[in-house]
PDB file of C-alpha atoms (C1' of nucleotides) in Angstrom:
ATOM      1  CA  UNK Q 131     -22.781  10.316 -16.052  1.00  0.00           C
ATOM      2  CA  UNK Q 132     -20.730   8.016 -18.150  1.00  0.00           C
ATOM      3  CA  UNK Q 133     -17.564   6.244 -17.049  1.00  0.00           C
ATOM      4  CA  UNK Q 134     -15.232   8.652 -18.746  1.00  0.00           C
ATOM      5  CA  UNK Q 135     -16.951  11.726 -17.102  1.00  0.00           C
ATOM      6  CA  UNK Q 136     -16.744   9.776 -13.814  1.00  0.00           C
ATOM      7  CA  UNK Q 137     -13.134   9.355 -14.387  1.00  0.00           C
ATOM      8  CA  UNK Q 138     -12.634  13.016 -14.821  1.00  0.00           C
ATOM      9  CA  UNK Q 139     -14.642  13.928 -11.765  1.00  0.00           C
ATOM     10  CA  UNK Q 140     -12.707  11.583  -9.607  1.00  0.00           C
ATOM     11  CA  UNK Q 141      -9.352  11.754 -11.189  1.00  0.00           C
ATOM     12  CA  UNK Q 142      -9.242   7.864 -11.430  1.00  0.00           C
ATOM     13  CA  UNK Q 143      -8.253   6.016 -14.604  1.00  0.00           C
ATOM     14  CA  UNK Q 144     -11.071   4.289 -16.345  1.00  0.00           C
ATOM     15  CA  UNK Q 145      -9.362   0.928 -15.607  1.00  0.00           C
ATOM     16  CA  UNK Q 146      -9.245   1.607 -12.096  1.00  0.00           C
ATOM     17  CA  UNK Q 147     -12.974   2.442 -11.863  1.00  0.00           C
ATOM     18  CA  UNK Q 148     -13.840  -0.821 -13.660  1.00  0.00           C
ATOM     19  CA  UNK Q 149     -11.395  -2.606 -11.161  1.00  0.00           C
ATOM     20  CA  UNK Q 150     -13.359  -1.160  -8.289  1.00  0.00           C
ATOM     21  CA  UNK Q 151     -16.598  -2.022  -9.756  1.00  0.00           C
ATOM     22  CA  UNK Q 152     -15.373  -5.701 -10.171  1.00  0.00           C
ATOM     23  CA  UNK Q 153     -14.368  -5.516  -6.448  1.00  0.00           C
ATOM     24  CA  UNK Q 154     -17.759  -4.405  -5.497  1.00  0.00           C
ATOM     25  CA  UNK Q 155     -16.632  -1.023  -4.295  1.00  0.00           C
ATOM     26  CA  UNK Q 156     -18.731   0.873  -6.786  1.00  0.00           C
ATOM     27  CA  UNK Q 157     -22.219  -0.204  -8.066  1.00  0.00           C
ATOM     28  CA  UNK Q 158     -23.220   1.972 -10.898  1.00  0.00           C
ATOM     29  CA  UNK Q 159     -26.702   1.475 -12.572  1.00  0.00           C
ATOM     30  CA  UNK Q 160     -27.020   0.236 -16.052  1.00  0.00           C
ATOM     31  CA  UNK Q 161     -28.650   2.737 -18.443  1.00  0.00           C
ATOM     32  CA  UNK Q 162     -30.640   1.950 -21.530  1.00  0.00           C
ATOM     33  CA  UNK Q 163     -27.741   2.690 -24.045  1.00  0.00           C
ATOM     34  CA  UNK Q 164     -25.184   0.069 -24.830  1.00  0.00           C
ATOM     35  CA  UNK Q 165     -27.390  -2.825 -26.060  1.00  0.00           C
ATOM     36  CA  UNK Q 166     -26.190  -6.158 -24.852  1.00  0.00           C
ATOM     37  CA  UNK Q 167     -23.390  -4.603 -22.617  1.00  0.00           C
ATOM     38  CA  UNK Q 168     -25.361  -1.695 -21.118  1.00  0.00           C
ATOM     39  CA  UNK Q 169     -23.343   1.540 -20.315  1.00  0.00           C
ATOM     40  CA  UNK Q 170     -22.777   2.139 -16.607  1.00  0.00           C
ATOM     41  CA  UNK Q 171     -24.203   5.318 -15.075  1.00  0.00           C
ATOM     42  CA  UNK Q 172     -22.668   7.130 -12.230  1.00  0.00           C
ATOM     43  CA  UNK Q 173     -24.233   9.571  -9.795  1.00  0.00           C
ATOM     44  CA  UNK Q 174     -22.503  12.552  -8.229  1.00  0.00           C
ATOM     45  CA  UNK Q 175     -22.878  10.745  -4.760  1.00  0.00           C
ATOM     46  CA  UNK Q 176     -20.539   7.990  -6.258  1.00  0.00           C
ATOM     47  CA  UNK Q 177     -17.991  10.684  -6.871  1.00  0.00           C
ATOM     48  CA  UNK Q 178     -18.006  11.284  -3.085  1.00  0.00           C
ATOM     49  CA  UNK Q 179     -17.812   7.527  -2.523  1.00  0.00           C
ATOM     50  CA  UNK Q 180     -14.800   7.258  -4.790  1.00  0.00           C
ATOM     51  CA  UNK Q 181     -13.014   9.973  -2.950  1.00  0.00           C
ATOM     52  CA  UNK Q 182     -13.836   8.432   0.314  1.00  0.00           C
ATOM     53  CA  UNK Q 183     -12.355   5.158  -0.991  1.00  0.00           C
ATOM     54  CA  UNK Q 184      -9.133   6.986  -1.873  1.00  0.00           C
ATOM     55  CA  UNK Q 185      -9.043   8.558   1.586  1.00  0.00           C
ATOM     56  CA  UNK Q 186      -9.692   5.213   3.296  1.00  0.00           C
ATOM     57  CA  UNK Q 187      -6.842   3.689   1.234  1.00  0.00           C
ATOM     58  CA  UNK Q 188      -4.400   6.408   2.554  1.00  0.00           C
ATOM     59  CA  UNK Q 189      -5.379   5.251   6.025  1.00  0.00           C
ATOM     60  CA  UNK Q 190      -4.089   1.874   5.301  1.00  0.00           C
ATOM     61  CA  UNK Q 191      -7.305  -0.148   4.603  1.00  0.00           C
ATOM     62  CA  UNK Q 192      -7.246  -2.703   1.859  1.00  0.00           C
ATOM     63  CA  UNK Q 193      -9.968  -2.560  -0.798  1.00  0.00           C
ATOM     64  CA  UNK Q 194     -11.586  -5.627   0.886  1.00  0.00           C
ATOM     65  CA  UNK Q 195     -11.869  -3.846   4.147  1.00  0.00           C
ATOM     66  CA  UNK Q 196     -13.153  -0.739   2.541  1.00  0.00           C
ATOM     67  CA  UNK Q 197     -15.761  -2.698   0.692  1.00  0.00           C
ATOM     68  CA  UNK Q 198     -16.954  -4.393   3.968  1.00  0.00           C
ATOM     69  CA  UNK Q 199     -17.229  -1.013   5.641  1.00  0.00           C
ATOM     70  CA  UNK Q 200     -19.015   0.609   2.730  1.00  0.00           C
ATOM     71  CA  UNK Q 201     -21.455  -2.347   2.357  1.00  0.00           C
ATOM     72  CA  UNK Q 202     -22.243  -2.033   6.058  1.00  0.00           C
ATOM     73  CA  UNK Q 203     -22.799   1.571   5.668  1.00  0.00           C
ATOM     74  CA  UNK Q 204     -25.103   1.096   2.643  1.00  0.00           C
ATOM     75  CA  UNK Q 205     -26.932  -1.692   4.451  1.00  0.00           C
ATOM     76  CA  UNK Q 206     -27.787   0.643   7.321  1.00  0.00           C
ATOM     77  CA  UNK Q 207     -28.642   3.572   5.097  1.00  0.00           C
ATOM     78  CA  UNK Q 208     -32.157   3.545   6.406  1.00  0.00           C
ATOM     79  CA  UNK Q 209     -31.210   3.214  10.032  1.00  0.00           C
ATOM     80  CA  UNK Q 210     -29.734   6.438  11.271  1.00  0.00           C
ATOM     81  CA  UNK Q 211     -28.340   4.736  14.315  1.00  0.00           C
ATOM     82  CA  UNK Q 212     -26.185   2.369  12.415  1.00  0.00           C
ATOM     83  CA  UNK Q 213     -25.192   4.958   9.931  1.00  0.00           C
ATOM     84  CA  UNK Q 214     -23.977   7.243  12.752  1.00  0.00           C
ATOM     85  CA  UNK Q 215     -22.228   4.215  14.334  1.00  0.00           C
ATOM     86  CA  UNK Q 216     -20.225   3.649  11.063  1.00  0.00           C
ATOM     87  CA  UNK Q 217     -19.430   7.195  10.757  1.00  0.00           C
ATOM     88  CA  UNK Q 218     -18.285   7.456  14.320  1.00  0.00           C
ATOM     89  CA  UNK Q 219     -16.080   4.480  13.807  1.00  0.00           C
ATOM     90  CA  UNK Q 220     -14.533   6.114  10.760  1.00  0.00           C
ATOM     91  CA  UNK Q 221     -14.008   9.344  12.710  1.00  0.00           C
ATOM     92  CA  UNK Q 222     -12.269   7.471  15.501  1.00  0.00           C
ATOM     93  CA  UNK Q 223      -9.821   5.819  13.145  1.00  0.00           C
ATOM     94  CA  UNK Q 224      -9.035   9.113  11.519  1.00  0.00           C
ATOM     95  CA  UNK Q 225      -8.393  10.701  14.918  1.00  0.00           C
ATOM     96  CA  UNK Q 226      -6.232   7.827  15.951  1.00  0.00           C
ATOM     97  CA  UNK Q 227      -4.298   8.289  12.655  1.00  0.00           C
ATOM     98  CA  UNK Q 228      -4.106  12.011  13.402  1.00  0.00           C
ATOM     99  CA  UNK Q 229      -2.636  11.286  16.766  1.00  0.00           C
ATOM    100  CA  UNK Q 230       0.063   9.107  15.383  1.00  0.00           C
ATOM    101  CA  UNK Q 231       0.757  11.886  12.812  1.00  0.00           C
ATOM    102  CA  UNK Q 232       1.161  14.455  15.682  1.00  0.00           C
ATOM    103  CA  UNK Q 233       3.436  12.171  17.475  1.00  0.00           C
ATOM    104  CA  UNK Q 234       5.700  11.987  14.463  1.00  0.00           C
ATOM    105  CA  UNK Q 235       5.587  15.804  14.127  1.00  0.00           C
ATOM    106  CA  UNK Q 236       6.555  16.200  17.607  1.00  0.00           C
ATOM    107  CA  UNK Q 237       9.475  13.872  17.061  1.00  0.00           C
ATOM    108  CA  UNK Q 238      10.698  15.656  13.962  1.00  0.00           C
ATOM    109  CA  UNK Q 239      10.346  19.103  15.734  1.00  0.00           C
ATOM    110  CA  UNK Q 240      12.237  17.682  18.634  1.00  0.00           C
ATOM    111  CA  UNK Q 241      14.920  16.481  16.325  1.00  0.00           C
ATOM    112  CA  UNK Q 242      15.184  19.857  14.571  1.00  0.00           C
ATOM    113  CA  UNK Q 243      15.580  21.527  18.110  1.00  0.00           C
ATOM    114  CA  UNK Q 244      18.158  18.961  19.136  1.00  0.00           C
ATOM    115  CA  UNK Q 245      20.322  19.675  16.049  1.00  0.00           C
ATOM    116  CA  UNK Q 246      19.866  23.472  16.354  1.00  0.00           C
ATOM    117  CA  UNK Q 247      21.098  23.272  19.952  1.00  0.00           C
ATOM    118  CA  UNK Q 248      24.258  21.464  18.778  1.00  0.00           C
ATOM    119  CA  UNK Q 249      23.115  17.848  19.400  1.00  0.00           C
ATOM    120  CA  UNK Q 250      23.483  18.101  23.119  1.00  0.00           C
ATOM    121  CA  UNK Q 251      22.143  15.222  25.072  1.00  0.00           C
ATOM    122  CA  UNK Q 252      20.546  12.162  23.657  1.00  0.00           C
ATOM    123  CA  UNK Q 253      18.923  12.176  20.185  1.00  0.00           C
ATOM    124  CA  UNK Q 254      15.114  12.230  20.362  1.00  0.00           C
ATOM    125  CA  UNK Q 255      13.412   8.811  20.021  1.00  0.00           C
ATOM    126  CA  UNK Q 256      10.195   7.995  18.554  1.00  0.00           C
ATOM    127  CA  UNK Q 257       7.605   6.076  20.581  1.00  0.00           C
ATOM    128  CA  UNK Q 258       6.042   2.819  19.298  1.00  0.00           C
ATOM    129  CA  UNK Q 259       2.609   3.553  17.970  1.00  0.00           C
ATOM    130  CA  UNK Q 260       1.741  -0.084  17.478  1.00  0.00           C
ATOM    131  CA  UNK Q 261      -0.787   0.748  14.841  1.00  0.00           C
TER     132      UNK Q 261
ATOM    133  CA  UNK A  21      21.552  -6.187  19.357  1.00  0.00           C
ATOM    134  CA  UNK A  22      20.947  -9.169  17.271  1.00  0.00           C
ATOM    135  CA  UNK A  23      18.342  -9.478  14.694  1.00  0.00           C
ATOM    136  CA  UNK A  24      15.847 -11.367  16.882  1.00  0.00           C
ATOM    137  CA  UNK A  25      16.048  -8.583  19.609  1.00  0.00           C
ATOM    138  CA  UNK A  26      15.746  -5.932  17.008  1.00  0.00           C
ATOM    139  CA  UNK A  27      12.611  -7.771  15.750  1.00  0.00           C
ATOM    140  CA  UNK A  28      11.136  -7.569  19.293  1.00  0.00           C
ATOM    141  CA  UNK A  29      12.103  -3.978  19.706  1.00  0.00           C
ATOM    142  CA  UNK A  30      10.497  -2.956  16.420  1.00  0.00           C
ATOM    143  CA  UNK A  31       7.591  -5.459  16.312  1.00  0.00           C
ATOM    144  CA  UNK A  32       8.741  -6.459  12.710  1.00  0.00           C
ATOM    145  CA  UNK A  33       9.185 -10.007  11.621  1.00  0.00           C
ATOM    146  CA  UNK A  34      12.807 -11.029  11.110  1.00  0.00           C
ATOM    147  CA  UNK A  35      12.051 -11.685   7.439  1.00  0.00           C
ATOM    148  CA  UNK A  36      10.807  -8.158   7.048  1.00  0.00           C
ATOM    149  CA  UNK A  37      13.884  -6.765   8.622  1.00  0.00           C
ATOM    150  CA  UNK A  38      16.060  -8.770   6.313  1.00  0.00           C
ATOM    151  CA  UNK A  39      13.952  -7.572   3.485  1.00  0.00           C
ATOM    152  CA  UNK A  40      14.480  -3.976   4.421  1.00  0.00           C
ATOM    153  CA  UNK A  41      18.315  -4.519   4.712  1.00  0.00           C
ATOM    154  CA  UNK A  42      18.253  -6.074   1.256  1.00  0.00           C
ATOM    155  CA  UNK A  43      16.454  -2.956   0.021  1.00  0.00           C
ATOM    156  CA  UNK A  44      19.041  -0.699   1.721  1.00  0.00           C
ATOM    157  CA  UNK A  45      16.621   0.752   4.242  1.00  0.00           C
ATOM    158  CA  UNK A  46      18.602  -0.579   7.238  1.00  0.00           C
ATOM    159  CA  UNK A  47      22.382  -0.918   7.302  1.00  0.00           C
ATOM    160  CA  UNK A  48      23.393  -2.912  10.447  1.00  0.00           C
ATOM    161  CA  UNK A  49      27.032  -3.450  11.283  1.00  0.00           C
ATOM    162  CA  UNK A  50      28.520  -6.772  10.988  1.00  0.00           C
ATOM    163  CA  UNK A  51      29.902  -8.140  14.400  1.00  0.00           C
ATOM    164  CA  UNK A  52      32.707 -10.605  15.017  1.00  0.00           C
ATOM    165  CA  UNK A  53      30.462 -13.523  15.709  1.00  0.00           C
ATOM    166  CA  UNK A  54      29.037 -15.686  12.884  1.00  0.00           C
ATOM    167  CA  UNK A  55      32.135 -16.855  11.044  1.00  0.00           C
ATOM    168  CA  UNK A  56      31.888 -16.525   7.258  1.00  0.00           C
ATOM    169  CA  UNK A  57      28.263 -14.934   7.386  1.00  0.00           C
ATOM    170  CA  UNK A  58      28.865 -12.558  10.271  1.00  0.00           C
ATOM    171  CA  UNK A  59      25.786 -11.681  12.439  1.00  0.00           C
ATOM    172  CA  UNK A  60      24.282  -8.311  11.826  1.00  0.00           C
ATOM    173  CA  UNK A  61      24.305  -5.880  14.876  1.00  0.00           C
ATOM    174  CA  UNK A  62      21.540  -3.180  15.357  1.00  0.00           C
ATOM    175  CA  UNK A  63      21.708  -0.033  17.331  1.00  0.00           C
ATOM    176  CA  UNK A  64      18.844   1.522  19.258  1.00  0.00           C
ATOM    177  CA  UNK A  65      19.035   4.455  16.751  1.00  0.00           C
ATOM    178  CA  UNK A  66      18.011   1.893  14.137  1.00  0.00           C
ATOM    179  CA  UNK A  67      14.881   1.018  16.118  1.00  0.00           C
ATOM    180  CA  UNK A  68      13.875   4.625  15.648  1.00  0.00           C
ATOM    181  CA  UNK A  69      14.777   4.433  12.091  1.00  0.00           C
ATOM    182  CA  UNK A  70      12.525   1.412  11.650  1.00  0.00           C
ATOM    183  CA  UNK A  71       9.602   3.208  13.335  1.00  0.00           C
ATOM    184  CA  UNK A  72      10.151   6.030  11.089  1.00  0.00           C
ATOM    185  CA  UNK A  73      10.003   3.724   8.098  1.00  0.00           C
ATOM    186  CA  UNK A  74       6.628   2.355   9.174  1.00  0.00           C
ATOM    187  CA  UNK A  75       5.327   5.754   9.707  1.00  0.00           C
ATOM    188  CA  UNK A  76       6.541   6.999   6.299  1.00  0.00           C
ATOM    189  CA  UNK A  77       4.830   3.884   4.864  1.00  0.00           C
ATOM    190  CA  UNK A  78       1.493   4.821   6.402  1.00  0.00           C
ATOM    191  CA  UNK A  79       1.980   8.218   4.752  1.00  0.00           C
ATOM    192  CA  UNK A  80       1.917   6.451   1.356  1.00  0.00           C
ATOM    193  CA  UNK A  81       5.595   6.361   0.524  1.00  0.00           C
ATOM    194  CA  UNK A  82       7.042   3.360  -1.278  1.00  0.00           C
ATOM    195  CA  UNK A  83      10.063   1.705   0.271  1.00  0.00           C
ATOM    196  CA  UNK A  84      11.982   3.121  -2.651  1.00  0.00           C
ATOM    197  CA  UNK A  85      11.032   6.627  -1.824  1.00  0.00           C
ATOM    198  CA  UNK A  86      11.702   6.024   1.848  1.00  0.00           C
ATOM    199  CA  UNK A  87      15.208   4.772   1.040  1.00  0.00           C
ATOM    200  CA  UNK A  88      15.944   7.852  -1.027  1.00  0.00           C
ATOM    201  CA  UNK A  89      14.801  10.142   1.687  1.00  0.00           C
ATOM    202  CA  UNK A  90      16.763   8.384   4.393  1.00  0.00           C
ATOM    203  CA  UNK A  91      19.891   8.060   2.244  1.00  0.00           C
ATOM    204  CA  UNK A  92      19.767  11.806   1.638  1.00  0.00           C
ATOM    205  CA  UNK A  93      19.327  12.305   5.338  1.00  0.00           C
ATOM    206  CA  UNK A  94      22.344  10.215   6.143  1.00  0.00           C
ATOM    207  CA  UNK A  95      24.385  11.822   3.422  1.00  0.00           C
ATOM    208  CA  UNK A  96      23.925  15.120   5.095  1.00  0.00           C
ATOM    209  CA  UNK A  97      24.436  13.902   8.590  1.00  0.00           C
ATOM    210  CA  UNK A  98      27.501  16.018   8.884  1.00  0.00           C
ATOM    211  CA  UNK A  99      25.912  19.112   7.414  1.00  0.00           C
ATOM    212  CA  UNK A 100      23.380  20.539   9.844  1.00  0.00           C
ATOM    213  CA  UNK A 101      21.968  22.694   7.055  1.00  0.00           C
ATOM    214  CA  UNK A 102      21.169  19.740   4.804  1.00  0.00           C
ATOM    215  CA  UNK A 103      19.898  17.693   7.725  1.00  0.00           C
ATOM    216  CA  UNK A 104      17.511  20.531   8.728  1.00  0.00           C
ATOM    217  CA  UNK A 105      16.422  20.852   5.064  1.00  0.00           C
ATOM    218  CA  UNK A 106      15.490  17.129   4.853  1.00  0.00           C
ATOM    219  CA  UNK A 107      13.600  17.254   8.227  1.00  0.00           C
ATOM    220  CA  UNK A 108      11.841  20.354   7.174  1.00  0.00           C
ATOM    221  CA  UNK A 109      10.812  18.578   3.950  1.00  0.00           C
ATOM    222  CA  UNK A 110       9.387  15.612   6.072  1.00  0.00           C
ATOM    223  CA  UNK A 111       7.509  17.908   8.288  1.00  0.00           C
ATOM    224  CA  UNK A 112       5.946  19.791   5.452  1.00  0.00           C
ATOM    225  CA  UNK A 113       4.679  16.415   3.976  1.00  0.00           C
ATOM    226  CA  UNK A 114       3.329  15.381   7.332  1.00  0.00           C
ATOM    227  CA  UNK A 115       1.583  18.748   7.703  1.00  0.00           C
ATOM    228  CA  UNK A 116       0.058  18.411   4.138  1.00  0.00           C
ATOM    229  CA  UNK A 117      -1.145  14.941   5.060  1.00  0.00           C
ATOM    230  CA  UNK A 118      -2.587  16.233   8.278  1.00  0.00           C
ATOM    231  CA  UNK A 119      -4.528  18.824   6.362  1.00  0.00           C
ATOM    232  CA  UNK A 120      -6.070  16.270   4.108  1.00  0.00           C
ATOM    233  CA  UNK A 121      -6.987  14.347   7.261  1.00  0.00           C
ATOM    234  CA  UNK A 122      -8.656  17.379   8.837  1.00  0.00           C
ATOM    235  CA  UNK A 123     -10.625  17.879   5.588  1.00  0.00           C
ATOM    236  CA  UNK A 124     -11.944  14.380   5.733  1.00  0.00           C
ATOM    237  CA  UNK A 125     -12.784  14.787   9.431  1.00  0.00           C
ATOM    238  CA  UNK A 126     -14.652  17.895   8.595  1.00  0.00           C
ATOM    239  CA  UNK A 127     -16.561  16.109   5.897  1.00  0.00           C
ATOM    240  CA  UNK A 128     -17.496  13.237   8.342  1.00  0.00           C
ATOM    241  CA  UNK A 129     -18.568  15.572  11.038  1.00  0.00           C
ATOM    242  CA  UNK A 130     -20.590  17.371   8.469  1.00  0.00           C
ATOM    243  CA  UNK A 131     -22.308  14.226   7.460  1.00  0.00           C
ATOM    244  CA  UNK A 132     -23.147  13.342  11.120  1.00  0.00           C
ATOM    245  CA  UNK A 133     -24.674  16.717  11.471  1.00  0.00           C
ATOM    246  CA  UNK A 134     -26.601  16.380   8.411  1.00  0.00           C
ATOM    247  CA  UNK A 135     -27.985  12.958   9.403  1.00  0.00           C
ATOM    248  CA  UNK A 136     -28.831  14.302  12.841  1.00  0.00           C
ATOM    249  CA  UNK A 137     -30.769  17.163  11.529  1.00  0.00           C
ATOM    250  CA  UNK A 138     -32.956  14.804   9.426  1.00  0.00           C
ATOM    251  CA  UNK A 139     -30.978  14.940   6.138  1.00  0.00           C
ATOM    252  CA  UNK A 140     -32.239  18.309   5.195  1.00  0.00           C
ATOM    253  CA  UNK A 141     -30.627  19.938   2.262  1.00  0.00           C
ATOM    254  CA  UNK A 142     -27.929  18.476   0.070  1.00  0.00           C
ATOM    255  CA  UNK A 143     -25.616  15.660   1.444  1.00  0.00           C
ATOM    256  CA  UNK A 144     -22.147  16.967   2.271  1.00  0.00           C
ATOM    257  CA  UNK A 145     -19.582  16.453  -0.373  1.00  0.00           C
ATOM    258  CA  UNK A 146     -15.946  15.763  -0.063  1.00  0.00           C
ATOM    259  CA  UNK A 147     -13.455  18.080  -1.917  1.00  0.00           C
ATOM    260  CA  UNK A 148     -10.914  16.492  -4.055  1.00  0.00           C
ATOM    261  CA  UNK A 149      -7.585  16.421  -2.246  1.00  0.00           C
ATOM    262  CA  UNK A 150      -5.529  15.568  -5.363  1.00  0.00           C
ATOM    263  CA  UNK A 151      -2.747  14.017  -3.134  1.00  0.00           C
TER     264      UNK A 151
ATOM    265  C1'  DT K 272      29.834 -33.555  22.452  1.00  0.00           C
ATOM    266  C1'  DA K 273      25.171 -33.967  20.894  1.00  0.00           C
ATOM    267  C1'  DT K 274      21.406 -30.935  20.186  1.00  0.00           C
ATOM    268  C1'  DA K 275      18.487 -27.124  19.993  1.00  0.00           C
ATOM    269  C1'  DA K 276      18.165 -22.394  18.858  1.00  0.00           C
ATOM    270  C1'  DG K 277      19.688 -18.529  16.226  1.00  0.00           C
ATOM    271  C1'  DT K 278      21.747 -16.557  11.939  1.00  0.00           C
ATOM    272  C1'  DG K 279      22.753 -15.491   6.686  1.00  0.00           C
ATOM    273  C1'  DT K 280      21.931 -16.247   1.750  1.00  0.00           C
ATOM    274  C1'  DG K 281      19.418 -17.279  -2.267  1.00  0.00           C
ATOM    275  C1'  DG K 282      15.259 -18.017  -4.356  1.00  0.00           C
ATOM    276  C1'  DA K 283      10.407 -19.124  -4.957  1.00  0.00           C
ATOM    277  C1'  DG K 284       5.678 -18.061  -3.762  1.00  0.00           C
ATOM    278  C1'  DT K 285       1.625 -14.812  -2.351  1.00  0.00           C
ATOM    279  C1'  DG K 286      -1.684 -11.012  -1.910  1.00  0.00           C
ATOM    280  C1'  DT K 287      -2.838  -6.432  -3.193  1.00  0.00           C
ATOM    281  C1'  DA K 288      -3.843  -3.123  -6.530  1.00  0.00           C
ATOM    282  C1'  DC K 289      -3.513  -1.919 -10.348  1.00  0.00           C
ATOM    283  C1'  DT K 290      -2.498  -1.461 -15.657  1.00  0.00           C
ATOM    284  C1'  DC K 291      -2.543  -3.003 -20.422  1.00  0.00           C
ATOM    285  C1'  DC K 292      -4.518  -5.084 -24.237  1.00  0.00           C
ATOM    286  C1'  DA K 293      -7.447  -7.702 -27.611  1.00  0.00           C
ATOM    287  C1'  DT K 294     -12.008  -8.198 -29.008  1.00  0.00           C
ATOM    288  C1'  DG K 295     -16.482  -6.774 -30.130  1.00  0.00           C
ATOM    289  C1'  DG K 296     -20.488  -4.058 -29.522  1.00  0.00           C
ATOM    290  C1'  DT K 297     -22.570   0.918 -29.544  1.00  0.00           C
ATOM    291  C1'  DA K 298     -22.975   5.925 -30.445  1.00  0.00           C
ATOM    292  C1'  DA K 299     -22.444  10.315 -32.260  1.00  0.00           C
ATOM    293  C1'  DA K 300     -20.637  13.360 -36.239  1.00  0.00           C
ATOM    294  C1'  DG K 301     -20.279  14.408 -40.932  1.00  0.00           C
TER     295       DG K 301
ATOM    296  C1'  DC T 124     -22.986   4.905 -44.159  1.00  0.00           C
ATOM    297  C1'  DT T 125     -18.480   5.331 -42.792  1.00  0.00           C
ATOM    298  C1'  DT T 126     -15.387   7.013 -39.576  1.00  0.00           C
ATOM    299  C1'  DT T 127     -14.161   8.216 -35.028  1.00  0.00           C
ATOM    300  C1'  DA T 128     -14.982   7.860 -30.219  1.00  0.00           C
ATOM    301  C1'  DC T 129     -16.694   5.584 -26.410  1.00  0.00           C
ATOM    302  C1'  DC T 130     -18.196   1.404 -23.847  1.00  0.00           C
ATOM    303  C1'  DA T 131     -17.962  -3.700 -21.790  1.00  0.00           C
ATOM    304  C1'  DT T 132     -15.689  -8.066 -20.939  1.00  0.00           C
ATOM    305  C1'  DG T 133     -12.091 -11.190 -20.100  1.00  0.00           C
ATOM    306  C1'  DG T 134      -7.669 -12.195 -19.294  1.00  0.00           C
ATOM    307  C1'  DA T 135      -2.620 -11.383 -19.072  1.00  0.00           C
ATOM    308  C1'  DG T 136       1.060  -8.804 -17.074  1.00  0.00           C
ATOM    309  C1'  DT T 137       3.258  -5.774 -13.573  1.00  0.00           C
ATOM    310  C1'  DA T 138       4.994  -3.426  -9.193  1.00  0.00           C
ATOM    311  C1'  DC T 139       5.253  -3.654  -4.488  1.00  0.00           C
ATOM    312  C1'  DA T 140       5.853  -5.495  -0.046  1.00  0.00           C
ATOM    313  C1'  DC T 141       6.194  -9.066   2.018  1.00  0.00           C
ATOM    314  C1'  DT T 142       6.412 -14.258   3.492  1.00  0.00           C
ATOM    315  C1'  DC T 143       8.061 -18.815   3.304  1.00  0.00           C
ATOM    316  C1'  DC T 144      11.236 -22.199   2.459  1.00  0.00           C
ATOM    317  C1'  DA T 145      15.785 -24.947   2.046  1.00  0.00           C
ATOM    318  C1'  DC T 146      20.289 -25.068   3.131  1.00  0.00           C
ATOM    319  C1'  DA T 147      24.660 -24.200   5.572  1.00  0.00           C
ATOM    320  C1'  DC T 148      26.787 -22.327   9.311  1.00  0.00           C
ATOM    321  C1'  DT T 149      27.459 -20.624  14.320  1.00  0.00           C
ATOM    322  C1'  DT T 150      26.408 -20.216  18.996  1.00  0.00           C
ATOM    323  C1'  DA T 151      24.374 -21.462  23.364  1.00  0.00           C
ATOM    324  C1'  DT T 152      22.567 -25.228  26.272  1.00  0.00           C
ATOM    325  C1'  DA T 153      22.383 -29.743  28.496  1.00  0.00           C
TER     326       DA T 153
END
DNA sequence: TATAAGTGTGGAGTGTACTCCATGGTAAAG
DNA sequence: CTTTACCATGGAGTACACTCCACACTTATA
């Protein structure tokens, strides 16, 4: 698909997509159309890659870190062991993130309870999650 | 406590704390010491506020949005209803975030399974979470 | 009382992630 | 063949969140 269709599929602005390509996060093929500056062609797999990038961003990774991770992932694409390792790493980070989120939810629920019960006792504190 | 102790308690650099104060995210009192530029004094409650700020940041909020939320929270500090409303809002956003995280985890686990079973069938795709 | 350490203020500089624009080439529709 | 839409490239500009001074003043220490 062409860049505008890719933009629709991912919800990303065309400029952002080009920015990601410049940063090495996406590597579309070049088609036959476009003459001297051939048009870039995107696969449906790259749509998933793009969504993964957005997710990783929400996890606090910089585009540089995401690129490194994804490059490593691609490099080991033919080694199931390595691929699984990278996936496992991602999963662990997500779970760590989820734990922090749960801690925050516990804190907020605790605070709600504390207020409902007339603010008796000390206000709930939040633990340091030293991300 | 003084700013350097607050820095230790929160793990934030002194410069960042001052930056947050300038942005209106933290509002320490002024003590008697310090002459013309009185020293700022922080309470243990503000340590929790600072941790909450960091958490909100990891959820993708800008400092401006965090400030707005916290200001509203403080504004309704004497109205339990409003306070509970704001807390409820925070809780909902966190839960929404958690749902997106769970979707990503499902995707990753699915991918692990897909690889383990010899990449039979189509590769798992990730849904759009339109955050 | 000298001196080191801590504090406040103002402003400049940095890295990240876009976002916008001008220019020029290519493609599809009528 | 012209008009309209789409594409690529390069570079400038922007918003955000710090981060790093320089300077002046205050406090604690020897």
